[in-house]
Each structure stands twice: as C-alpha cells, then as structure tokens.
Amino acid sequence: MARVLLSKADIGPVEERYVLEAVRSGWVAPLGPHVDAFETEIAARVGVRHALALSSGTAALHLALLGLGAGPGSVVVVPTMTFAASANAVCYTGARPVFVDSDTADGNVDAELLVRAVDALRREGTRVAAVMSVDLFGRCAAYADFEAELASRGVPLLEDACEALGSRRAGRAAGSFGAAAALSFNGNKIITTSGGGMLLSDDADLVARARHLSTQARAPLPWYEHTEVGFNYRLSNVLAALGRAQLTRLDGIVSRRRLIGATYARALADVPGIRFLGDPASETESNCWLTALVLDPAQSPVGAETLIKGLAEEDIEARHLWKPMHAQPVYAGEQAFVTGAADALFANGVVLPSGSSLTADEVDHVVSSTRRCLGMG
C-alpha cells in the first residue's frame, strides 16, 4: 500500500475533460471564460452576490482586509489557532494582528473571549479595523455568538472560510458570514485549482476595488497606467476550469469526508483518553476537511508526537494541529488574549488522513494503526 496522505487532491476524468477544453480553447493565461463562470458558480453556491477568483486564499484575505480599512495604526483580531496565512495577510496591510484563544470543544475561536478582546482594545483607544474568524478544519465558527455583537460595535467581520467550502452553520453556508469571506483552493483543500482562492462579498464596491488591485491596479486606459501599487493576484483560466470541474463534484467529496470522519469516530470510540474536535460521528454541516482527535495526557498511553511518529512508521501521514499564532516566533511580541486552550490543543491534538480519495482499505489501515499506537492493537 502506498503512503496514506493527509488530504490528497481528488482528481479524475471530469477534471481532465474541463482542463483539456480550457487548454484547447487557447485561454491559458490569467482571466478567461472559465474564470468568469467559476466566480458566478461559487457565488451562487455560497449565496453571495459577488465573487473574485484569485491566486490564493491569502490573496483574498489581503484584499478583503484592505477593503475593510486595515492598515498602519490599526489592528485585526484573529483566532490564534489557525494557519499562518490568516495572520500574515494582516501584516501585508500594515496592521497588527491581535490573537484570541480557542473554544476547547471544536478549536474555533472562543466567542465570549473574542468580544471581550474587542471591547478591551477599544477601551485602550486601539482602532480595530476588523475581526477575522476562521472556520477551523472545515467547521464554521459559532457566528450567532459574536456576529451581531461585532455589528453593534461597528466592527466588520471577515470570514476566513479557506478550509470550509461546502460547510454550513445553522443552515447558512460557509463564505456567507460577515462583510466578506475568503476561500482557498490549495492542493489539499476540499476542492482544488492547484493553487487559488476566492473573495466573496455582498458588497459590490469592496469586490470591485479588490478586482482593480488584483490586476496590478491598472487604470482603464488604452495604455498601461498606474496611479497606485497593485498586485498580481488573478487566477488563470486553466486553473479555474479545474476548479469548475471540482465544484460539480463538491457534494460527493464532502459526503465522503464526512463518512471517513464518522468511521474514525465510531472505530475509536472505545479507546480511552481520546476525543474528537466537534462531532464527526454525526456531522451534518461541517465539510470534515480534516478530522482531528485530542489525546488526554492523563489517560492516553502515548502523546501526540509519539502517535504521529508511530503512524509515520506505518506509512500514514498525520500532523499536529496548527501551532497557535501567539506561540510562533514571528508573532511572539504581538498582543494576545489567551486562556491556554489552543496551547493544549496543539500539544495534544492530531489530524488524521481525511481526503475524499481515500479507499476503504486505507481508512481501515489508519484505524488499525491508530488503535495499535494507542495500545489497543
């Protein structure tokens, strides 16, 4: 059996057909009919008015933050449990990130602490340009607990839904929360364009401004003229074709990942000292991008590092949860509102292979190897 990867791209004949058509059309550079169609289809899927196809989810976050007014002299509040791109995009604007800790149940931002952090910053006279949420591992944050609170304070919300396409919260699609949202189509995401992302918003002016900046801020003249600095952030037509093909299969991809997460939860339910982030055994709204378990150091015979190494010896890729941003050397000096929850999740959490292309034999291999590593073999 080949090495079992964490989240391998799920590519087949449908994707081959779409990409071949794009290549044969001659539209191989950035922009083109597949880009336009991809934007329309993603916007319709998520339920927002406007979408902008970009080179990465990070680019989408960057342009959204600029549109929301982030810049020097301001801060953006960001969950500490996230991939570095969330915080890096804040720094691109000249703003400073301020980190907030996690809810222990699912790893998403602690909603009560988030609101308290915003209030504390505002009392200090700090300009909070925006709050960024992160839908961790595909599970939407608890928006009902803080979206209205932010709105009442006049603080815009940016949803980092880069891991969450196809997920919902209380029936509402990931990517539809806040003033704007970002999706990622990186190679390990739910659907992929190899590399790519999407900015989503109901705000036509915000998206139009981002569209202008994404093409090097070229002025609408018959020659190349620039009155401000822009970015090379657009998606190619060929990659958009790949994304459109993937989008036709999204429901099946999500269903498969949910089944894998539920299989892990049931098969490991009798193992002492473990729990799962969220409830993969009966998940109906998360896309289950990655299934994560958390070891109880008081009960588990091994720790996260030992489990990851043990699975690697069985040719299985498993990883730690995201190392919290407040613990990253590059962000060690930034302000943070922490309780220790994210630190504990990082110390004790492990993400298991979750890709929709995993075979039944590969899932069984992960289960049996995990049980052995945890003393249940």
Coordinates of C-alpha atoms in Angstrom, one line a residue:
M1 CA 0.0 0.0 0.0
A2 CA 1.3 3.5 -0.9
R3 CA 1.7 6.1 1.8
V4 CA -1.6 7.3 3.1
L5 CA -1.6 11.1 2.7
L6 CA -3.4 13.6 4.9
S7 CA -5.6 15.3 2.2
K8 CA -4.7 14.3 -1.3
A9 CA -6.4 16.1 -4.2
D10 CA -9.3 14.1 -5.6
I11 CA -8.9 14.4 -9.4
G12 CA -10.5 12.3 -12.1
P13 CA -12.0 12.2 -15.6
V14 CA -14.3 15.2 -15.1
E15 CA -11.3 17.4 -14.2
E16 CA -9.3 16.1 -17.2
R17 CA -12.1 17.0 -19.5
Y18 CA -12.6 20.6 -18.2
V19 CA -8.8 21.3 -18.2
L20 CA -8.3 19.9 -21.7
E21 CA -11.2 22.1 -23.0
A22 CA -9.5 25.1 -21.5
V23 CA -6.2 24.4 -23.0
R24 CA -7.6 23.7 -26.4
S25 CA -9.6 27.0 -26.2
G26 CA -6.3 28.9 -26.1
W27 CA -7.2 30.7 -22.9
V28 CA -4.2 29.6 -20.8
A29 CA -3.3 33.0 -19.3
P30 CA -4.9 34.7 -16.3
L31 CA -8.6 35.5 -16.8
G32 CA -10.9 34.0 -19.4
P33 CA -14.4 32.4 -19.6
H34 CA -13.7 29.7 -17.0
V35 CA -12.7 32.4 -14.5
D36 CA -15.9 34.3 -15.1
A37 CA -18.0 31.2 -14.8
F38 CA -16.2 29.9 -11.7
E39 CA -16.9 33.2 -10.0
T40 CA -20.6 33.0 -10.8
E41 CA -20.9 29.4 -9.8
I42 CA -19.1 29.8 -6.4
A43 CA -21.1 32.9 -5.6
A44 CA -24.3 31.0 -6.4
R45 CA -23.2 28.0 -4.3
V46 CA -22.4 30.1 -1.3
G47 CA -25.3 32.5 -1.7
V48 CA -23.5 35.8 -2.0
R49 CA -23.8 38.5 -4.8
H50 CA -20.1 38.8 -5.8
A51 CA -17.0 36.6 -6.1
L52 CA -13.5 37.3 -7.3
A53 CA -11.2 34.5 -8.4
L54 CA -7.6 34.9 -7.1
S55 CA -4.3 33.2 -7.0
S56 CA -4.7 32.1 -3.3
G57 CA -6.9 32.3 -0.3
T58 CA -4.2 34.5 1.3
A59 CA -4.6 37.0 -1.6
A60 CA -8.4 37.0 -0.9
L61 CA -7.8 37.8 2.8
H62 CA -5.3 40.5 1.9
L63 CA -7.6 42.3 -0.5
A64 CA -10.6 41.9 1.8
L65 CA -8.7 43.5 4.7
L66 CA -7.6 46.4 2.5
G67 CA -11.3 46.9 1.6
L68 CA -12.3 46.9 5.2
G69 CA -9.8 49.6 6.1
A70 CA -7.0 47.6 7.7
G71 CA -3.7 49.4 7.6
P72 CA -1.0 51.1 9.7
G73 CA -2.3 52.3 13.1
S74 CA -5.0 49.6 13.3
V75 CA -5.3 46.0 14.5
V76 CA -7.2 43.0 13.2
V77 CA -8.3 40.4 15.8
V78 CA -7.5 36.9 14.6
P79 CA -8.0 33.4 16.2
T80 CA -4.7 32.1 17.5
M81 CA -5.5 28.6 16.3
T82 CA -5.1 28.9 12.6
F83 CA -2.6 28.6 9.7
A84 CA -0.1 31.4 9.4
A85 CA -1.7 32.9 6.3
S86 CA -4.5 34.4 8.4
A87 CA -2.1 36.5 10.4
N88 CA 0.3 37.1 7.5
A89 CA -2.4 38.8 5.5
V90 CA -3.0 41.2 8.3
C91 CA 0.7 42.2 8.2
Y92 CA 0.6 42.7 4.5
T93 CA -1.7 45.7 5.1
G94 CA 0.5 47.3 7.7
A95 CA -2.0 46.5 10.5
R96 CA -1.1 44.4 13.6
P97 CA -2.7 41.0 14.4
V98 CA -4.1 40.5 17.9
F99 CA -4.7 36.9 18.8
V100 CA -7.7 35.3 20.6
D101 CA -7.8 31.8 22.1
S102 CA -9.9 28.8 21.2
D103 CA -13.0 27.1 22.4
T104 CA -11.9 23.7 23.6
A105 CA -14.8 21.8 22.1
D106 CA -14.1 22.4 18.4
G107 CA -11.0 24.6 18.3
N108 CA -12.7 27.6 16.8
V109 CA -12.4 31.0 18.4
D110 CA -13.7 31.5 21.9
A111 CA -16.7 33.7 21.1
E112 CA -17.0 35.3 24.6
L113 CA -13.3 36.0 24.8
L114 CA -13.4 37.5 21.3
V115 CA -16.0 40.0 22.2
R116 CA -14.2 40.9 25.4
A117 CA -10.9 41.3 23.5
V118 CA -12.6 43.8 21.1
D119 CA -14.0 45.8 23.9
A120 CA -10.7 45.9 25.8
L121 CA -8.9 47.1 22.7
R122 CA -11.4 49.8 22.0
R123 CA -11.2 51.0 25.6
E124 CA -7.5 51.3 25.1
G125 CA -8.1 53.6 22.2
T126 CA -6.9 51.0 19.6
R127 CA -8.6 51.1 16.2
V128 CA -10.0 47.6 15.5
A129 CA -10.2 47.6 11.7
A130 CA -11.8 44.1 11.5
V131 CA -12.2 40.8 13.2
M132 CA -11.2 37.7 11.3
S133 CA -12.9 34.5 12.1
V134 CA -11.5 31.1 11.0
D135 CA -13.7 28.1 10.2
L136 CA -11.2 25.6 11.6
F137 CA -10.7 22.3 9.8
G138 CA -14.0 23.0 7.9
R139 CA -16.3 23.6 10.9
C140 CA -17.9 27.0 10.9
A141 CA -17.3 29.2 13.9
A142 CA -20.2 30.0 16.3
Y143 CA -21.3 33.1 14.5
A144 CA -24.5 33.5 16.4
D145 CA -22.4 34.2 19.5
F146 CA -20.4 37.1 18.1
E147 CA -21.6 38.3 14.7
A148 CA -24.3 40.6 16.0
E149 CA -22.1 41.7 18.9
L150 CA -19.5 42.9 16.4
A151 CA -22.1 44.6 14.2
S152 CA -23.4 46.5 17.1
R153 CA -19.9 47.9 17.8
G154 CA -19.4 48.8 14.1
V155 CA -16.5 46.3 13.7
P156 CA -16.6 44.5 10.4
L157 CA -16.2 40.7 10.3
L158 CA -14.0 38.9 7.7
E159 CA -14.7 35.1 7.5
D160 CA -11.6 33.0 6.7
A161 CA -13.5 30.1 5.2
C162 CA -10.4 28.8 3.4
E163 CA -11.0 25.3 4.9
A164 CA -14.7 25.3 4.8
L165 CA -16.3 25.3 1.3
G166 CA -19.4 23.1 1.5
S167 CA -19.9 23.6 5.2
R168 CA -22.8 25.3 6.9
R169 CA -23.8 26.8 10.3
A170 CA -27.4 26.8 11.3
G171 CA -28.2 26.3 7.6
R172 CA -26.1 29.2 6.4
A173 CA -23.2 28.5 4.0
A174 CA -19.6 29.0 4.9
G175 CA -18.4 32.0 3.0
S176 CA -21.6 34.0 3.6
F177 CA -20.8 35.4 7.0
G178 CA -19.6 38.9 7.7
A179 CA -18.7 41.7 5.3
A180 CA -16.5 39.5 3.2
A181 CA -15.1 36.0 3.2
A182 CA -12.2 34.1 1.7
L183 CA -11.9 30.6 0.2
S184 CA -8.8 28.6 -0.6
F185 CA -8.4 26.1 -3.5
N186 CA -4.9 24.9 -2.5
G187 CA -4.0 21.4 -3.4
N188 CA -5.0 19.9 0.0
K189 CA -8.4 21.7 0.2
I190 CA -11.9 20.3 -0.3
I191 CA -11.7 21.3 -4.0
T192 CA -8.6 22.5 -5.7
T193 CA -7.4 24.7 -8.5
S194 CA -3.8 23.5 -7.7
G195 CA -3.3 26.9 -6.1
G196 CA -6.1 29.5 -5.9
G197 CA -8.7 31.3 -3.9
M198 CA -11.8 33.4 -3.9
L199 CA -13.0 36.6 -2.3
L200 CA -16.7 36.6 -1.6
S201 CA -19.0 39.5 -0.5
D202 CA -22.4 41.2 -1.0
D203 CA -20.5 44.5 -1.1
A204 CA -20.1 45.4 -4.8
D205 CA -17.7 48.2 -4.1
L206 CA -15.4 46.1 -2.0
V207 CA -15.2 43.4 -4.7
A208 CA -14.7 46.0 -7.5
R209 CA -11.9 47.6 -5.5
A210 CA -10.3 44.2 -4.9
R211 CA -10.6 43.3 -8.6
H212 CA -8.8 46.5 -9.6
L213 CA -6.0 46.0 -7.1
S214 CA -5.7 42.3 -8.2
T215 CA -4.6 43.2 -11.7
Q216 CA -1.7 45.5 -10.7
A217 CA -4.2 48.4 -10.3
R218 CA -4.0 49.1 -14.0
A219 CA -6.1 52.2 -14.9
P220 CA -8.9 51.7 -17.5
L221 CA -6.9 53.3 -20.3
P222 CA -5.7 52.1 -23.7
W223 CA -2.1 52.0 -22.3
Y224 CA -0.6 50.8 -19.1
E225 CA -1.1 53.4 -16.5
H226 CA -0.9 53.0 -12.7
T227 CA -1.8 55.6 -10.1
E228 CA -1.2 53.2 -7.1
V229 CA 0.5 50.0 -6.3
G230 CA -1.4 46.8 -7.1
F231 CA -0.9 43.1 -7.0
N232 CA -0.6 40.2 -9.4
Y233 CA -3.4 38.1 -7.8
R234 CA -5.7 36.8 -10.6
L235 CA -6.4 33.2 -11.3
S236 CA -5.6 31.5 -14.6
N237 CA -8.4 30.2 -16.9
V238 CA -6.9 26.7 -16.9
L239 CA -6.9 26.5 -13.1
A240 CA -10.4 27.9 -13.0
A241 CA -11.5 25.1 -15.3
L242 CA -10.1 22.6 -12.8
G243 CA -12.0 24.4 -10.1
R244 CA -15.3 24.3 -12.0
A245 CA -14.9 20.6 -12.6
Q246 CA -14.2 20.0 -8.9
L247 CA -17.2 22.1 -7.9
T248 CA -19.5 19.8 -9.9
R249 CA -18.4 17.0 -7.5
L250 CA -18.4 19.0 -4.3
D251 CA -21.3 17.3 -2.6
G252 CA -19.9 13.9 -3.2
I253 CA -16.5 15.0 -1.9
V254 CA -18.0 16.4 1.3
S255 CA -20.1 13.3 1.8
R256 CA -17.0 11.1 1.5
R257 CA -15.0 13.1 4.0
R258 CA -17.9 13.1 6.5
L259 CA -18.1 9.3 6.1
I260 CA -14.4 9.0 6.8
G261 CA -14.7 11.2 9.9
A262 CA -17.7 9.2 11.2
T263 CA -15.8 6.0 10.6
Y264 CA -12.8 7.2 12.7
A265 CA -15.1 8.4 15.5
R266 CA -17.0 5.0 15.7
A267 CA -13.9 2.8 15.3
L268 CA -12.0 4.7 18.0
A269 CA -14.9 5.3 20.4
D270 CA -13.7 2.6 22.9
V271 CA -10.2 3.9 23.1
P272 CA -9.6 5.6 26.4
G273 CA -8.2 9.1 26.6
I274 CA -9.2 10.5 23.2
R275 CA -12.0 12.8 22.0
F276 CA -12.6 14.4 18.6
L277 CA -12.9 18.1 17.8
G278 CA -16.6 18.6 17.0
D279 CA -18.8 15.6 16.5
P280 CA -17.6 13.7 13.3
A281 CA -19.8 10.7 14.2
S282 CA -23.0 12.6 13.4
E283 CA -21.7 15.6 11.4
T284 CA -24.3 17.2 9.0
E285 CA -22.9 20.7 8.5
S286 CA -19.1 20.6 8.5
N287 CA -17.3 19.5 5.4
C288 CA -15.0 17.5 7.6
W289 CA -11.9 18.8 5.8
L290 CA -9.7 17.3 8.4
T291 CA -10.7 15.0 11.3
A292 CA -8.8 15.9 14.5
L293 CA -8.6 13.9 17.7
V294 CA -7.3 15.2 21.0
L295 CA -5.4 13.0 23.5
D296 CA -6.0 13.3 27.2
P297 CA -2.5 13.1 28.7
A298 CA -3.9 11.8 31.9
Q299 CA -5.4 8.7 30.2
S300 CA -3.7 8.1 26.9
P301 CA -0.7 5.8 26.9
V302 CA 1.1 8.0 24.3
G303 CA 1.3 11.6 23.4
A304 CA 0.6 13.4 20.1
E305 CA 4.2 13.3 19.0
T306 CA 4.5 9.5 19.6
L307 CA 1.2 8.8 17.8
I308 CA 2.3 10.9 14.8
K309 CA 5.7 9.1 14.6
G310 CA 4.0 5.7 15.1
L311 CA 1.6 6.4 12.2
A312 CA 4.5 7.5 10.0
E313 CA 6.2 4.2 10.6
E314 CA 3.0 2.6 9.1
D315 CA 3.3 5.0 6.0
I316 CA 0.5 7.2 7.3
E317 CA 0.7 11.0 7.3
A318 CA -0.7 12.6 10.4
R319 CA 0.1 16.0 11.8
H320 CA -0.2 18.2 14.8
L321 CA -3.0 20.8 14.9
W322 CA -1.9 24.3 13.9
K323 CA 0.7 25.7 16.3
P324 CA -1.0 28.8 17.8
M325 CA 0.0 32.1 16.3
H326 CA 0.8 33.6 19.7
A327 CA 3.4 30.9 20.1
Q328 CA 5.0 31.4 16.7
P329 CA 8.4 33.1 16.9
V330 CA 7.5 35.6 14.3
Y331 CA 4.4 36.8 16.3
A332 CA 5.8 36.3 19.8
G333 CA 5.6 40.0 20.5
E334 CA 2.1 40.6 19.4
Q335 CA -0.8 41.2 21.8
A336 CA -2.9 38.1 22.6
F337 CA -5.9 37.2 24.7
V338 CA -5.2 33.6 25.7
T339 CA -6.5 31.0 28.2
G340 CA -4.2 28.1 27.4
A341 CA -6.9 26.3 25.3
A342 CA -5.1 26.5 22.0
D343 CA -1.7 25.6 23.6
A344 CA -3.3 22.4 25.0
L345 CA -5.0 21.6 21.6
F346 CA -1.6 21.9 19.9
A347 CA 0.2 19.8 22.5
N348 CA -2.4 17.0 22.4
G349 CA -4.1 17.2 19.0
V350 CA -3.5 15.0 15.9
V351 CA -5.2 15.3 12.5
L352 CA -5.8 12.1 10.6
P353 CA -5.9 11.4 6.9
S354 CA -9.2 12.7 5.6
G355 CA -9.1 13.0 1.9
S356 CA -12.1 12.0 -0.2
S357 CA -10.0 9.8 -2.4
L358 CA -9.0 7.5 0.5
T359 CA -10.1 3.9 -0.2
A360 CA -11.9 1.8 2.3
D361 CA -8.6 -0.3 2.8
E362 CA -6.7 2.9 3.5
V363 CA -9.2 4.1 6.1
D364 CA -9.1 0.6 7.7
H365 CA -5.3 0.9 7.8
V366 CA -5.4 4.2 9.5
V367 CA -7.9 2.9 12.1
S368 CA -6.0 -0.3 12.9
S369 CA -2.6 1.5 13.0
T370 CA -4.1 4.3 15.3
R371 CA -5.5 1.6 17.7
R372 CA -2.1 -0.1 17.8
C373 CA -0.3 3.1 18.5
L374 CA -2.8 3.8 21.3
G375 CA -2.3 0.4 22.9
M376 CA -5.5 -1.1 21.6
G377 CA -4.0 -3.3 18.9

